[in-house]
PDB file of C-alpha atoms in Angstrom:
ATOM      1  CA  MET A 238     221.200  98.524  43.542  1.00 40.00           C
ATOM      2  CA  LEU A 239     218.217  97.969  41.268  1.00 43.00           C
ATOM      3  CA  PRO A 240     217.455 100.640  38.664  1.00 47.00           C
ATOM      4  CA  ARG A 241     214.523 102.886  39.376  1.00 48.00           C
ATOM      5  CA  ARG A 242     211.285 102.111  37.596  1.00 55.00           C
ATOM      6  CA  VAL A 243     210.048 105.493  36.422  1.00 53.00           C
ATOM      7  CA  ARG A 244     206.353 105.923  35.722  1.00 54.00           C
ATOM      8  CA  ASP A 245     205.457 106.118  32.037  1.00 53.00           C
ATOM      9  CA  ASP A 246     204.111 109.602  32.744  1.00 52.00           C
ATOM     10  CA  GLY A 247     206.917 110.224  35.228  1.00 48.00           C
ATOM     11  CA  TRP A 248     206.891 113.657  36.799  1.00 47.00           C
ATOM     12  CA  ARG A 249     209.477 115.389  38.827  1.00 48.00           C
ATOM     13  CA  SER A 250     208.885 117.567  41.821  1.00 49.00           C
ATOM     14  CA  THR A 251     211.292 120.483  42.154  1.00 42.00           C
ATOM     15  CA  VAL A 252     211.392 121.688  45.734  1.00 39.00           C
ATOM     16  CA  GLY A 253     211.790 125.389  46.340  1.00 34.00           C
ATOM     17  CA  ALA A 254     212.150 128.395  44.089  1.00 27.00           C
ATOM     18  CA  PRO A 255     212.070 128.322  40.237  1.00 27.00           C
ATOM     19  CA  HIS A 256     214.707 126.033  38.788  1.00 27.00           C
ATOM     20  CA  PRO A 257     215.735 125.028  35.246  1.00 26.00           C
ATOM     21  CA  SER A 258     214.420 121.483  35.818  1.00 27.00           C
ATOM     22  CA  PRO A 259     210.662 121.277  35.136  1.00 30.00           C
ATOM     23  CA  GLY A 260     208.493 120.223  38.036  1.00 33.00           C
ATOM     24  CA  ILE A 261     206.472 121.234  41.030  1.00 34.00           C
ATOM     25  CA  GLY A 262     207.499 124.016  43.364  1.00 33.00           C
ATOM     26  CA  LEU A 263     207.628 122.517  46.840  1.00 36.00           C
ATOM     27  CA  ARG A 264     209.438 122.876  50.121  1.00 33.00           C
ATOM     28  CA  PHE A 265     210.795 120.166  52.355  1.00 34.00           C
ATOM     29  CA  SER A 266     212.988 119.982  55.416  1.00 32.00           C
ATOM     30  CA  PRO A 267     214.043 116.433  56.358  1.00 31.00           C
ATOM     31  CA  LEU A 268     215.240 117.268  59.877  1.00 28.00           C
ATOM     32  CA  MET A 269     212.232 118.796  61.576  1.00 30.00           C
ATOM     33  CA  ASP A 270     210.769 117.951  64.945  1.00 30.00           C
ATOM     34  CA  LEU A 271     207.052 117.767  65.671  1.00 31.00           C
ATOM     35  CA  ILE A 272     206.732 121.416  66.658  1.00 27.00           C
ATOM     36  CA  GLN A 273     208.485 122.576  63.501  1.00 33.00           C
ATOM     37  CA  LEU A 274     206.321 120.167  61.515  1.00 32.00           C
ATOM     38  CA  PHE A 275     203.142 121.878  62.621  1.00 33.00           C
ATOM     39  CA  ALA A 276     204.764 125.225  61.864  1.00 33.00           C
ATOM     40  CA  LEU A 277     205.367 123.983  58.332  1.00 35.00           C
ATOM     41  CA  VAL A 278     201.883 122.810  57.504  1.00 35.00           C
ATOM     42  CA  ILE A 279     199.795 124.935  59.881  1.00 33.00           C
ATOM     43  CA  ASP A 280     200.105 128.644  60.544  1.00 37.00           C
ATOM     44  CA  ALA A 281     198.983 128.162  64.125  1.00 34.00           C
ATOM     45  CA  ASP A 282     199.146 131.779  65.282  1.00 39.00           C
ATOM     46  CA  SER A 283     198.044 133.561  62.138  1.00 41.00           C
ATOM     47  CA  ASP A 284     195.073 135.925  62.229  1.00 44.00           C
ATOM     48  CA  SER A 285     195.123 136.267  58.463  1.00 45.00           C
ATOM     49  CA  ASP A 286     191.993 135.605  56.413  1.00 48.00           C
ATOM     50  CA  ASP A 287     194.084 133.602  53.947  1.00 50.00           C
ATOM     51  CA  ASP A 288     193.287 129.906  54.423  1.00 50.00           C
ATOM     52  CA  ARG A 289     196.050 128.668  52.137  1.00 49.00           C
ATOM     53  CA  LEU A 290     199.055 126.773  53.436  1.00 47.00           C
ATOM     54  CA  GLU A 291     202.456 128.400  53.307  1.00 45.00           C
ATOM     55  CA  PRO A 292     205.577 126.373  54.211  1.00 43.00           C
ATOM     56  CA  VAL A 293     208.461 127.847  56.193  1.00 41.00           C
ATOM     57  CA  HIS A 294     212.043 126.959  57.150  1.00 42.00           C
ATOM     58  CA  SER A 295     212.910 124.778  54.178  1.00 45.00           C
ATOM     59  CA  SER A 296     215.644 123.541  51.888  1.00 49.00           C
ATOM     60  CA  ASN A 297     215.496 122.671  48.221  1.00 56.00           C
ATOM     61  CA  TYR A 298     215.142 119.068  47.119  1.00 61.00           C
ATOM     62  CA  GLN A 299     213.894 117.253  44.077  1.00 74.00           C
ATOM     63  CA  PHE A 300     211.539 114.264  44.069  1.00 79.00           C
ATOM     64  CA  ASP A 301     210.608 111.634  41.508  1.00 85.00           C
ATOM     65  CA  SER A 302     207.299 109.823  41.047  1.00 88.00           C
ATOM     66  CA  LEU A 303     208.159 106.149  40.576  1.00 91.00           C
ATOM     67  CA  LEU A 304     206.611 102.718  40.258  1.00 94.00           C
ATOM     68  CA  ALA A 305     206.822 100.693  43.452  1.00 95.00           C
ATOM     69  CA  GLN A 306     209.156  97.717  43.191  1.00 94.00           C
ATOM     70  CA  GLU A 307     210.159  94.806  45.385  1.00 95.00           C
ATOM     71  CA  SER A 308     213.230  96.609  46.696  1.00 94.00           C
ATOM     72  CA  ASP A 309     210.882  99.229  48.201  1.00 96.00           C
ATOM     73  CA  PHE A 310     209.205  96.711  50.519  1.00 97.00           C
ATOM     74  CA  HIS A 311     211.064  97.710  53.696  1.00 95.00           C
ATOM     75  CA  ALA A 312     210.552 101.418  52.954  1.00 95.00           C
ATOM     76  CA  ILE A 313     206.815 101.209  52.213  1.00 97.00           C
ATOM     77  CA  LYS A 314     205.855  99.039  55.185  1.00 96.00           C
ATOM     78  CA  PRO A 315     206.881 101.586  57.888  1.00 95.00           C
ATOM     79  CA  LEU A 316     204.756 104.232  56.150  1.00 95.00           C
ATOM     80  CA  LEU A 317     201.749 101.927  56.414  1.00 96.00           C
ATOM     81  CA  GLN A 318     202.451 101.422  60.132  1.00 94.00           C
ATOM     82  CA  GLN A 319     201.616 105.094  60.613  1.00 91.00           C
ATOM     83  CA  LEU A 320     198.047 104.302  59.616  1.00 94.00           C
ATOM     84  CA  THR A 321     197.356 101.121  61.552  1.00 91.00           C
ATOM     85  CA  ARG A 322     199.448 101.896  64.643  1.00 86.00           C
ATOM     86  CA  ASN A 323     198.796  98.921  66.998  1.00 85.00           C
ATOM     87  CA  ALA A 324     195.962  97.372  65.000  1.00 92.00           C
ATOM     88  CA  SER A 325     196.222  93.765  63.833  1.00 93.00           C
ATOM     89  CA  VAL A 326     196.432  94.431  60.103  1.00 96.00           C
ATOM     90  CA  ASP A 327     198.767  92.282  58.014  1.00 98.00           C
ATOM     91  CA  LEU A 328     201.087  94.977  56.654  1.00 97.00           C
ATOM     92  CA  THR A 329     203.362  92.463  54.958  1.00 98.00           C
ATOM     93  CA  ASP A 330     200.422  91.344  52.829  1.00 98.00           C
ATOM     94  CA  LEU A 331     199.369  94.946  52.208  1.00 98.00           C
ATOM     95  CA  THR A 332     202.863  95.998  51.144  1.00 98.00           C
ATOM     96  CA  ASP A 333     203.092  93.047  48.767  1.00 98.00           C
ATOM     97  CA  LEU A 334     199.680  93.941  47.356  1.00 98.00           C
ATOM     98  CA  ILE A 335     200.720  97.548  46.712  1.00 98.00           C
ATOM     99  CA  ILE A 336     203.885  96.454  44.926  1.00 98.00           C
ATOM    100  CA  SER A 337     201.928  93.916  42.847  1.00 97.00           C
ATOM    101  CA  GLN A 338     199.717  96.695  41.442  1.00 97.00           C
ATOM    102  CA  SER A 339     202.442  99.305  41.048  1.00 95.00           C
ATOM    103  CA  HIS A 340     200.788 100.747  37.937  1.00 96.00           C
ATOM    104  CA  ILE A 341     198.096 102.215  40.199  1.00 97.00           C
ATOM    105  CA  GLY A 342     199.502 105.215  42.043  1.00 96.00           C
ATOM    106  CA  CYS A 343     203.157 105.757  42.832  1.00 95.00           C
ATOM    107  CA  VAL A 344     205.876 106.084  45.402  1.00 95.00           C
ATOM    108  CA  ILE A 345     207.817 109.299  45.917  1.00 92.00           C
ATOM    109  CA  LYS A 346     211.589 109.269  46.290  1.00 89.00           C
ATOM    110  CA  GLN A 347     214.223 111.936  46.297  1.00 82.00           C
ATOM    111  CA  ALA A 348     215.766 112.421  42.882  1.00 75.00           C
ATOM    112  CA  ASP A 349     219.355 111.344  42.384  1.00 67.00           C
ATOM    113  CA  ASP A 350     220.373 114.907  41.598  1.00 56.00           C
ATOM    114  CA  ILE A 351     219.920 117.084  44.707  1.00 47.00           C
ATOM    115  CA  ILE A 352     219.268 120.596  43.485  1.00 43.00           C
ATOM    116  CA  ASP A 353     219.868 122.736  46.538  1.00 45.00           C
ATOM    117  CA  GLY A 354     223.105 124.655  46.020  1.00 44.00           C
ATOM    118  CA  ALA A 355     224.382 124.150  49.539  1.00 41.00           C
ATOM    119  CA  ALA A 356     223.169 120.573  49.816  1.00 42.00           C
ATOM    120  CA  SER A 357     224.750 119.573  46.508  1.00 43.00           C
ATOM    121  CA  GLU A 358     228.188 120.227  47.966  1.00 44.00           C
ATOM    122  CA  ARG A 359     227.598 117.757  50.788  1.00 40.00           C
ATOM    123  CA  LYS A 360     228.049 114.050  50.603  1.00 44.00           C
ATOM    124  CA  LYS A 361     224.883 112.206  49.713  1.00 43.00           C
ATOM    125  CA  ASP A 362     225.129 110.006  52.802  1.00 46.00           C
ATOM    126  CA  ASP A 363     225.146 113.115  54.982  1.00 44.00           C
ATOM    127  CA  ILE A 364     221.664 114.040  53.792  1.00 42.00           C
ATOM    128  CA  LEU A 365     219.556 111.004  52.930  1.00 45.00           C
ATOM    129  CA  ASP A 366     219.849 107.604  51.353  1.00 47.00           C
ATOM    130  CA  VAL A 367     218.182 108.816  48.162  1.00 50.00           C
ATOM    131  CA  ASP A 368     218.028 105.339  46.623  1.00 57.00           C
ATOM    132  CA  ASP A 369     216.070 103.653  49.413  1.00 75.00           C
ATOM    133  CA  THR A 370     213.932 106.264  51.149  1.00 88.00           C
ATOM    134  CA  VAL A 371     210.265 106.241  50.134  1.00 93.00           C
ATOM    135  CA  PHE A 372     208.756 109.540  51.234  1.00 93.00           C
ATOM    136  CA  ALA A 373     205.200 108.806  50.140  1.00 95.00           C
ATOM    137  CA  VAL A 374     203.002 106.086  48.707  1.00 97.00           C
ATOM    138  CA  MET A 375     199.553 106.450  47.138  1.00 97.00           C
ATOM    139  CA  THR A 376     197.305 103.789  45.637  1.00 98.00           C
ATOM    140  CA  VAL A 377     193.776 102.354  45.693  1.00 98.00           C
ATOM    141  CA  VAL A 378     192.873  98.740  46.531  1.00 98.00           C
ATOM    142  CA  ASN A 379     189.705  97.166  45.136  1.00 98.00           C
ATOM    143  CA  ILE A 380     188.102  95.769  48.282  1.00 98.00           C
ATOM    144  CA  ALA A 381     185.758  93.376  46.495  1.00 97.00           C
ATOM    145  CA  GLU A 382     188.455  91.977  44.217  1.00 97.00           C
ATOM    146  CA  ARG A 383     190.963  91.693  47.063  1.00 97.00           C
ATOM    147  CA  LYS A 384     188.607  90.427  49.758  1.00 96.00           C
ATOM    148  CA  GLN A 385     190.631  87.208  50.013  1.00 96.00           C
ATOM    149  CA  ASN A 386     193.732  89.170  50.982  1.00 98.00           C
ATOM    150  CA  LYS A 387     194.305  89.019  54.723  1.00 98.00           C
ATOM    151  CA  CYS A 388     195.172  92.720  54.892  1.00 98.00           C
ATOM    152  CA  VAL A 389     191.784  93.699  53.443  1.00 98.00           C
ATOM    153  CA  ARG A 390     189.915  91.375  55.807  1.00 98.00           C
ATOM    154  CA  ASP A 391     191.969  92.688  58.735  1.00 98.00           C
ATOM    155  CA  MET A 392     191.302  96.303  57.819  1.00 98.00           C
ATOM    156  CA  MET A 393     187.533  95.835  57.451  1.00 98.00           C
ATOM    157  CA  LYS A 394     187.402  93.927  60.747  1.00 97.00           C
ATOM    158  CA  TRP A 395     189.454  96.637  62.457  1.00 97.00           C
ATOM    159  CA  ILE A 396     187.294  99.598  61.465  1.00 97.00           C
ATOM    160  CA  SER A 397     184.038  97.679  61.935  1.00 97.00           C
ATOM    161  CA  SER A 398     185.022  96.709  65.486  1.00 96.00           C
ATOM    162  CA  LYS A 399     185.445 100.397  66.343  1.00 96.00           C
ATOM    163  CA  MET A 400     182.018 101.501  65.129  1.00 97.00           C
ATOM    164  CA  ASN A 401     178.910 101.616  67.273  1.00 97.00           C
ATOM    165  CA  ALA A 402     175.663 100.004  66.110  1.00 97.00           C
ATOM    166  CA  ASP A 403     174.372 103.131  64.352  1.00 98.00           C
ATOM    167  CA  GLU A 404     177.670 103.700  62.563  1.00 98.00           C
ATOM    168  CA  LYS A 405     177.844 100.084  61.414  1.00 97.00           C
ATOM    169  CA  SER A 406     174.308 100.318  60.039  1.00 98.00           C
ATOM    170  CA  ALA A 407     175.022 103.562  58.198  1.00 98.00           C
ATOM    171  CA  PHE A 408     178.327 102.251  56.838  1.00 98.00           C
ATOM    172  CA  SER A 409     176.727  99.037  55.565  1.00 97.00           C
ATOM    173  CA  SER A 410     173.899 101.012  53.993  1.00 98.00           C
ATOM    174  CA  VAL A 411     176.303 103.154  51.959  1.00 97.00           C
ATOM    175  CA  ILE A 412     178.567 100.360  50.713  1.00 97.00           C
ATOM    176  CA  ALA A 413     175.789  97.837  49.949  1.00 97.00           C
ATOM    177  CA  GLY A 414     176.057  96.882  46.276  1.00 96.00           C
ATOM    178  CA  LYS A 415     178.691  99.555  45.640  1.00 97.00           C
ATOM    179  CA  ARG A 416     182.221  99.295  44.310  1.00 98.00           C
ATOM    180  CA  ILE A 417     184.555 100.438  47.072  1.00 98.00           C
ATOM    181  CA  GLY A 418     188.203 101.377  46.711  1.00 98.00           C
ATOM    182  CA  TRP A 419     190.451 101.585  49.773  1.00 98.00           C
ATOM    183  CA  PHE A 420     192.396 104.796  49.236  1.00 98.00           C
ATOM    184  CA  ILE A 421     195.890 104.628  50.717  1.00 98.00           C
ATOM    185  CA  ASN A 422     197.858 107.850  51.101  1.00 97.00           C
ATOM    186  CA  GLU A 423     200.833 107.667  53.447  1.00 97.00           C
ATOM    187  CA  ARG A 424     203.803 110.019  53.546  1.00 95.00           C
ATOM    188  CA  PHE A 425     206.419 111.497  55.835  1.00 92.00           C
ATOM    189  CA  PHE A 426     204.701 113.848  58.279  1.00 84.00           C
ATOM    190  CA  ASN A 427     206.947 116.752  57.258  1.00 80.00           C
ATOM    191  CA  LEU A 428     206.491 116.269  53.535  1.00 83.00           C
ATOM    192  CA  PRO A 429     204.422 119.329  52.606  1.00 76.00           C
ATOM    193  CA  VAL A 430     200.900 119.212  51.252  1.00 83.00           C
ATOM    194  CA  GLN A 431     202.055 120.695  47.937  1.00 84.00           C
ATOM    195  CA  ILE A 432     203.110 117.207  46.884  1.00 86.00           C
ATOM    196  CA  ALA A 433     199.490 116.019  47.067  1.00 90.00           C
ATOM    197  CA  PRO A 434     197.637 117.553  44.066  1.00 91.00           C
ATOM    198  CA  PRO A 435     199.845 116.040  41.341  1.00 90.00           C
ATOM    199  CA  MET A 436     199.775 112.678  43.132  1.00 93.00           C
ATOM    200  CA  TYR A 437     195.972 112.719  43.201  1.00 95.00           C
ATOM    201  CA  GLN A 438     195.839 113.756  39.563  1.00 92.00           C
ATOM    202  CA  ALA A 439     198.244 111.001  38.526  1.00 93.00           C
ATOM    203  CA  LEU A 440     196.232 108.440  40.483  1.00 96.00           C
ATOM    204  CA  GLY A 441     193.073 109.457  38.634  1.00 96.00           C
ATOM    205  CA  ASP A 442     194.889 109.011  35.325  1.00 95.00           C
ATOM    206  CA  ASP A 443     196.136 105.570  36.389  1.00 97.00           C
ATOM    207  CA  LEU A 444     192.631 104.440  37.318  1.00 97.00           C
ATOM    208  CA  ALA A 445     191.194 105.681  34.018  1.00 96.00           C
ATOM    209  CA  GLU A 446     193.909 103.922  32.043  1.00 97.00           C
ATOM    210  CA  ALA A 447     193.443 100.672  33.967  1.00 97.00           C
ATOM    211  CA  ASN A 448     189.691 100.753  33.429  1.00 97.00           C
ATOM    212  CA  ALA A 449     190.186 101.364  29.719  1.00 97.00           C
ATOM    213  CA  LYS A 450     192.197  98.143  29.624  1.00 96.00           C
ATOM    214  CA  GLY A 451     189.404  96.204  31.303  1.00 96.00           C
ATOM    215  CA  GLU A 452     190.951  96.072  34.773  1.00 96.00           C
ATOM    216  CA  LYS A 453     188.619  96.395  37.736  1.00 95.00           C
ATOM    217  CA  PHE A 454     189.430  99.793  39.153  1.00 97.00           C
ATOM    218  CA  GLU A 455     186.071 101.510  38.660  1.00 97.00           C
ATOM    219  CA  PHE A 456     184.684 102.663  42.005  1.00 98.00           C
ATOM    220  CA  ASP A 457     181.564 104.289  43.387  1.00 98.00           C
ATOM    221  CA  TYR A 458     183.176 105.306  46.674  1.00 98.00           C
ATOM    222  CA  PHE A 459     186.607 105.617  48.185  1.00 98.00           C
ATOM    223  CA  LEU A 460     187.184 104.413  51.734  1.00 98.00           C
ATOM    224  CA  VAL A 461     189.594 106.783  53.471  1.00 98.00           C
ATOM    225  CA  ILE A 462     191.105 106.199  56.916  1.00 97.00           C
ATOM    226  CA  SER A 463     192.428 109.575  57.991  1.00 96.00           C
ATOM    227  CA  LYS A 464     195.074 110.013  60.685  1.00 94.00           C
ATOM    228  CA  THR A 465     194.181 112.698  63.193  1.00 92.00           C
ATOM    229  CA  LEU A 466     195.767 113.828  66.418  1.00 89.00           C
ATOM    230  CA  GLU A 467     193.745 115.338  69.253  1.00 89.00           C
ATOM    231  CA  VAL A 468     195.880 117.656  71.356  1.00 88.00           C
ATOM    232  CA  ARG A 469     194.518 118.773  74.693  1.00 77.00           C
ATOM    233  CA  THR A 470     195.738 122.236  75.590  1.00 67.00           C
ATOM    234  CA  SER A 471     197.465 122.665  78.914  1.00 58.00           C
ATOM    235  CA  PRO A 472     195.904 125.293  81.235  1.00 51.00           C
ATOM    236  CA  LEU A 473     199.331 126.936  81.394  1.00 46.00           C
ATOM    237  CA  SER A 474     199.159 127.654  77.669  1.00 47.00           C
ATOM    238  CA  SER A 475     195.545 128.808  77.557  1.00 44.00           C
ATOM    239  CA  GLY A 476     196.643 132.214  76.285  1.00 46.00           C
ATOM    240  CA  ASP A 477     198.277 130.721  73.240  1.00 47.00           C
ATOM    241  CA  ALA A 478     195.343 128.355  72.756  1.00 45.00           C
ATOM    242  CA  SER A 479     192.995 131.317  72.370  1.00 43.00           C
ATOM    243  CA  LYS A 480     194.755 132.470  69.211  1.00 48.00           C
ATOM    244  CA  LYS A 481     192.917 131.920  65.968  1.00 44.00           C
ATOM    245  CA  ASN A 482     194.040 128.861  64.008  1.00 47.00           C
ATOM    246  CA  LYS A 483     192.747 128.551  60.497  1.00 42.00           C
ATOM    247  CA  ARG A 484     193.886 124.990  59.970  1.00 46.00           C
ATOM    248  CA  ARG A 485     192.566 123.476  63.210  1.00 50.00           C
ATOM    249  CA  ARG A 486     189.076 123.108  64.556  1.00 48.00           C
ATOM    250  CA  LYS A 487     188.019 122.208  68.058  1.00 49.00           C
ATOM    251  CA  ALA A 488     186.042 119.098  68.882  1.00 49.00           C
ATOM    252  CA  GLY A 489     182.743 119.410  70.700  1.00 50.00           C
ATOM    253  CA  ASP A 490     181.770 122.813  72.086  1.00 49.00           C
ATOM    254  CA  PRO A 491     184.066 125.394  70.449  1.00 50.00           C
ATOM    255  CA  GLY A 492     183.707 127.562  73.509  1.00 50.00           C
ATOM    256  CA  ALA A 493     184.926 124.933  75.939  1.00 48.00           C
ATOM    257  CA  SER A 494     188.387 125.783  77.245  1.00 49.00           C
ATOM    258  CA  ASP A 495     189.370 122.145  77.621  1.00 60.00           C
ATOM    259  CA  ALA A 496     188.208 120.995  74.170  1.00 69.00           C
ATOM    260  CA  PRO A 497     191.030 119.229  72.263  1.00 78.00           C
ATOM    261  CA  GLU A 498     192.381 120.616  69.007  1.00 86.00           C
ATOM    262  CA  ILE A 499     192.153 118.261  66.038  1.00 86.00           C
ATOM    263  CA  ASN A 500     195.142 118.069  63.698  1.00 90.00           C
ATOM    264  CA  PHE A 501     194.955 116.149  60.419  1.00 93.00           C
ATOM    265  CA  LEU A 502     198.364 114.603  59.810  1.00 92.00           C
ATOM    266  CA  ASN A 503     197.671 114.599  56.076  1.00 94.00           C
ATOM    267  CA  VAL A 504     196.450 118.157  56.274  1.00 92.00           C
ATOM    268  CA  GLU A 505     194.343 118.026  53.103  1.00 94.00           C
ATOM    269  CA  ASP A 506     192.136 115.387  54.771  1.00 95.00           C
ATOM    270  CA  GLU A 507     190.409 118.233  56.585  1.00 94.00           C
ATOM    271  CA  LEU A 508     188.903 119.188  53.232  1.00 95.00           C
ATOM    272  CA  LEU A 509     187.529 115.668  52.800  1.00 95.00           C
ATOM    273  CA  VAL A 510     185.433 115.624  55.971  1.00 95.00           C
ATOM    274  CA  PRO A 511     182.642 118.002  54.880  1.00 96.00           C
ATOM    275  CA  LEU A 512     182.344 116.130  51.562  1.00 97.00           C
ATOM    276  CA  ALA A 513     182.025 112.670  53.111  1.00 98.00           C
ATOM    277  CA  THR A 514     178.877 110.589  52.722  1.00 98.00           C
ATOM    278  CA  PHE A 515     179.844 108.697  55.880  1.00 98.00           C
ATOM    279  CA  LYS A 516     182.236 109.438  58.729  1.00 97.00           C
ATOM    280  CA  ALA A 517     183.117 107.850  62.058  1.00 97.00           C
ATOM    281  CA  ALA A 518     186.108 108.307  64.369  1.00 95.00           C
ATOM    282  CA  PHE A 519     187.793 106.133  66.969  1.00 94.00           C
ATOM    283  CA  LYS A 520     190.823 106.252  69.237  1.00 91.00           C
ATOM    284  CA  CYS A 521     193.842 104.079  68.491  1.00 88.00           C
ATOM    285  CA  GLU A 522     194.594 101.621  71.260  1.00 78.00           C
ATOM    286  CA  GLY A 523     197.834 101.515  73.203  1.00 72.00           C
ATOM    287  CA  GLU A 524     198.668 105.210  72.826  1.00 67.00           C
ATOM    288  CA  THR A 525     200.200 106.785  75.942  1.00 67.00           C
ATOM    289  CA  THR A 526     201.496 110.169  74.738  1.00 74.00           C
ATOM    290  CA  PRO A 527     200.522 112.675  77.458  1.00 80.00           C
ATOM    291  CA  GLY A 528     198.060 115.291  76.221  1.00 81.00           C
ATOM    292  CA  MET A 529     197.701 113.658  72.811  1.00 87.00           C
ATOM    293  CA  LYS A 530     195.246 111.143  71.421  1.00 89.00           C
ATOM    294  CA  HIS A 531     195.786 109.310  68.127  1.00 91.00           C
ATOM    295  CA  VAL A 532     192.468 109.010  66.288  1.00 93.00           C
ATOM    296  CA  ARG A 533     191.417 107.445  63.001  1.00 95.00           C
ATOM    297  CA  THR A 534     188.532 108.967  61.059  1.00 96.00           C
ATOM    298  CA  VAL A 535     186.803 106.626  58.620  1.00 97.00           C
ATOM    299  CA  LEU A 536     185.296 108.361  55.591  1.00 98.00           C
ATOM    300  CA  LEU A 537     183.358 107.271  52.508  1.00 98.00           C
ATOM    301  CA  ILE A 538     183.723 109.717  49.606  1.00 98.00           C
ATOM    302  CA  ASP A 539     181.872 109.586  46.313  1.00 97.00           C
ATOM    303  CA  ARG A 540     184.412 109.021  43.507  1.00 97.00           C
ATOM    304  CA  ARG A 541     183.318 112.004  41.428  1.00 96.00           C
ATOM    305  CA  THR A 542     183.301 114.277  44.460  1.00 97.00           C
ATOM    306  CA  PHE A 543     186.794 113.056  45.313  1.00 97.00           C
ATOM    307  CA  PHE A 544     188.374 113.810  41.941  1.00 95.00           C
ATOM    308  CA  GLU A 545     186.432 116.963  41.201  1.00 94.00           C
ATOM    309  CA  ARG A 546     185.417 118.975  44.263  1.00 95.00           C
ATOM    310  CA  PHE A 547     188.011 117.672  46.716  1.00 96.00           C
ATOM    311  CA  LEU A 548     190.959 117.861  44.331  1.00 93.00           C
ATOM    312  CA  GLU A 549     189.969 121.369  43.266  1.00 93.00           C
ATOM    313  CA  ASN A 550     189.654 122.420  46.914  1.00 93.00           C
ATOM    314  CA  VAL A 551     193.151 121.064  47.635  1.00 92.00           C
ATOM    315  CA  LYS A 552     194.617 122.949  44.671  1.00 89.00           C
ATOM    316  CA  GLN A 553     192.983 126.157  45.876  1.00 88.00           C
ATOM    317  CA  ALA A 554     194.222 125.659  49.446  1.00 88.00           C
ATOM    318  CA  VAL A 555     197.845 125.030  48.498  1.00 81.00           C
ATOM    319  CA  ARG A 556     200.221 127.949  48.214  1.00 64.00           C
ATOM    320  CA  LEU A 557     203.402 127.466  46.205  1.00 57.00           C
ATOM    321  CA  PRO A 558     206.535 129.550  46.734  1.00 54.00           C
ATOM    322  CA  GLU A 559     206.508 132.751  44.696  1.00 55.00           C
ATOM    323  CA  GLY A 560     207.376 132.119  41.050  1.00 51.00           C
ATOM    324  CA  ALA A 561     207.115 128.315  41.298  1.00 50.00           C
ATOM    325  CA  THR A 562     204.792 126.249  39.136  1.00 46.00           C
ATOM    326  CA  THR A 563     202.704 123.106  39.520  1.00 41.00           C
ATOM    327  CA  THR A 564     202.910 120.807  36.513  1.00 38.00           C
ATOM    328  CA  LEU A 565     203.037 117.154  35.603  1.00 33.00           C
ATOM    329  CA  THR A 566     206.235 116.722  33.620  1.00 32.00           C
ATOM    330  CA  HIS A 567     206.824 113.916  31.121  1.00 27.00           C
ATOM    331  CA  TYR A 568     210.389 112.764  30.644  1.00 26.00           C
TER     332      TYR A 568
END
């Protein structure tokens, strides 16, 4: 087993209530089905005026922010498959690219020391393979500098083929002469949004440090491909569908009873949409889940807006467990 490559500014995420180890108060439950997942990140039936996210039904774990390494290849690639679904994007090339620029962004793994009192008494193999599981990956790819990479060409061809003529024109108008970074943010669906703010902050620091060294990671816009799920409500559940949902918005006419609900699988992406300079959405091909439609929303976000307004909005929307703290810890 290769040793872990800890970031120079390595930070640790402590999951749950206050704990002697410094870190970020988070909650995570590794064995949660789709319904419980939405209960975790979305208070679907709440009539409260509080728009913040509050996790439920959780256990305590501890995560590390690490540099991606070659041994992570087979753990990172499945996370990227969540984004592209059935699209012809060379994920082997993309995974290799991410590992080759591991100083930009990070991967998230469970720490070797599991902090939950009950879980610590169980065998490690009964919980997770903590050495191999990558729970999240975040990075930015310079599209202009990496235009010879097949994965970048595939991705641009994929999203362009899904746009109509007006969308293509608007997209080209925004990116013309601009420095574009492809923002990649993939994680386990049931990893809570509280992990996001420190990851974004660390990414911003990485980009600043790389630019100070003369590397080409200065961008005007970030290209974001957001995963969304349209769920069409069954007539039999129309009573439940009428309940107020702060974290979901209906597509089309909000008064239409058959309008699908839109769920952002990275829930903070919902805060990106109103800040986007450009946006277009398309359905993923080959999806047959009854009542559900997998959609990708393409966004262009001004860099300053991304790291200032969006990041601040995410911090404000996230609710930590009582008494927990959010910090970047150096060790």
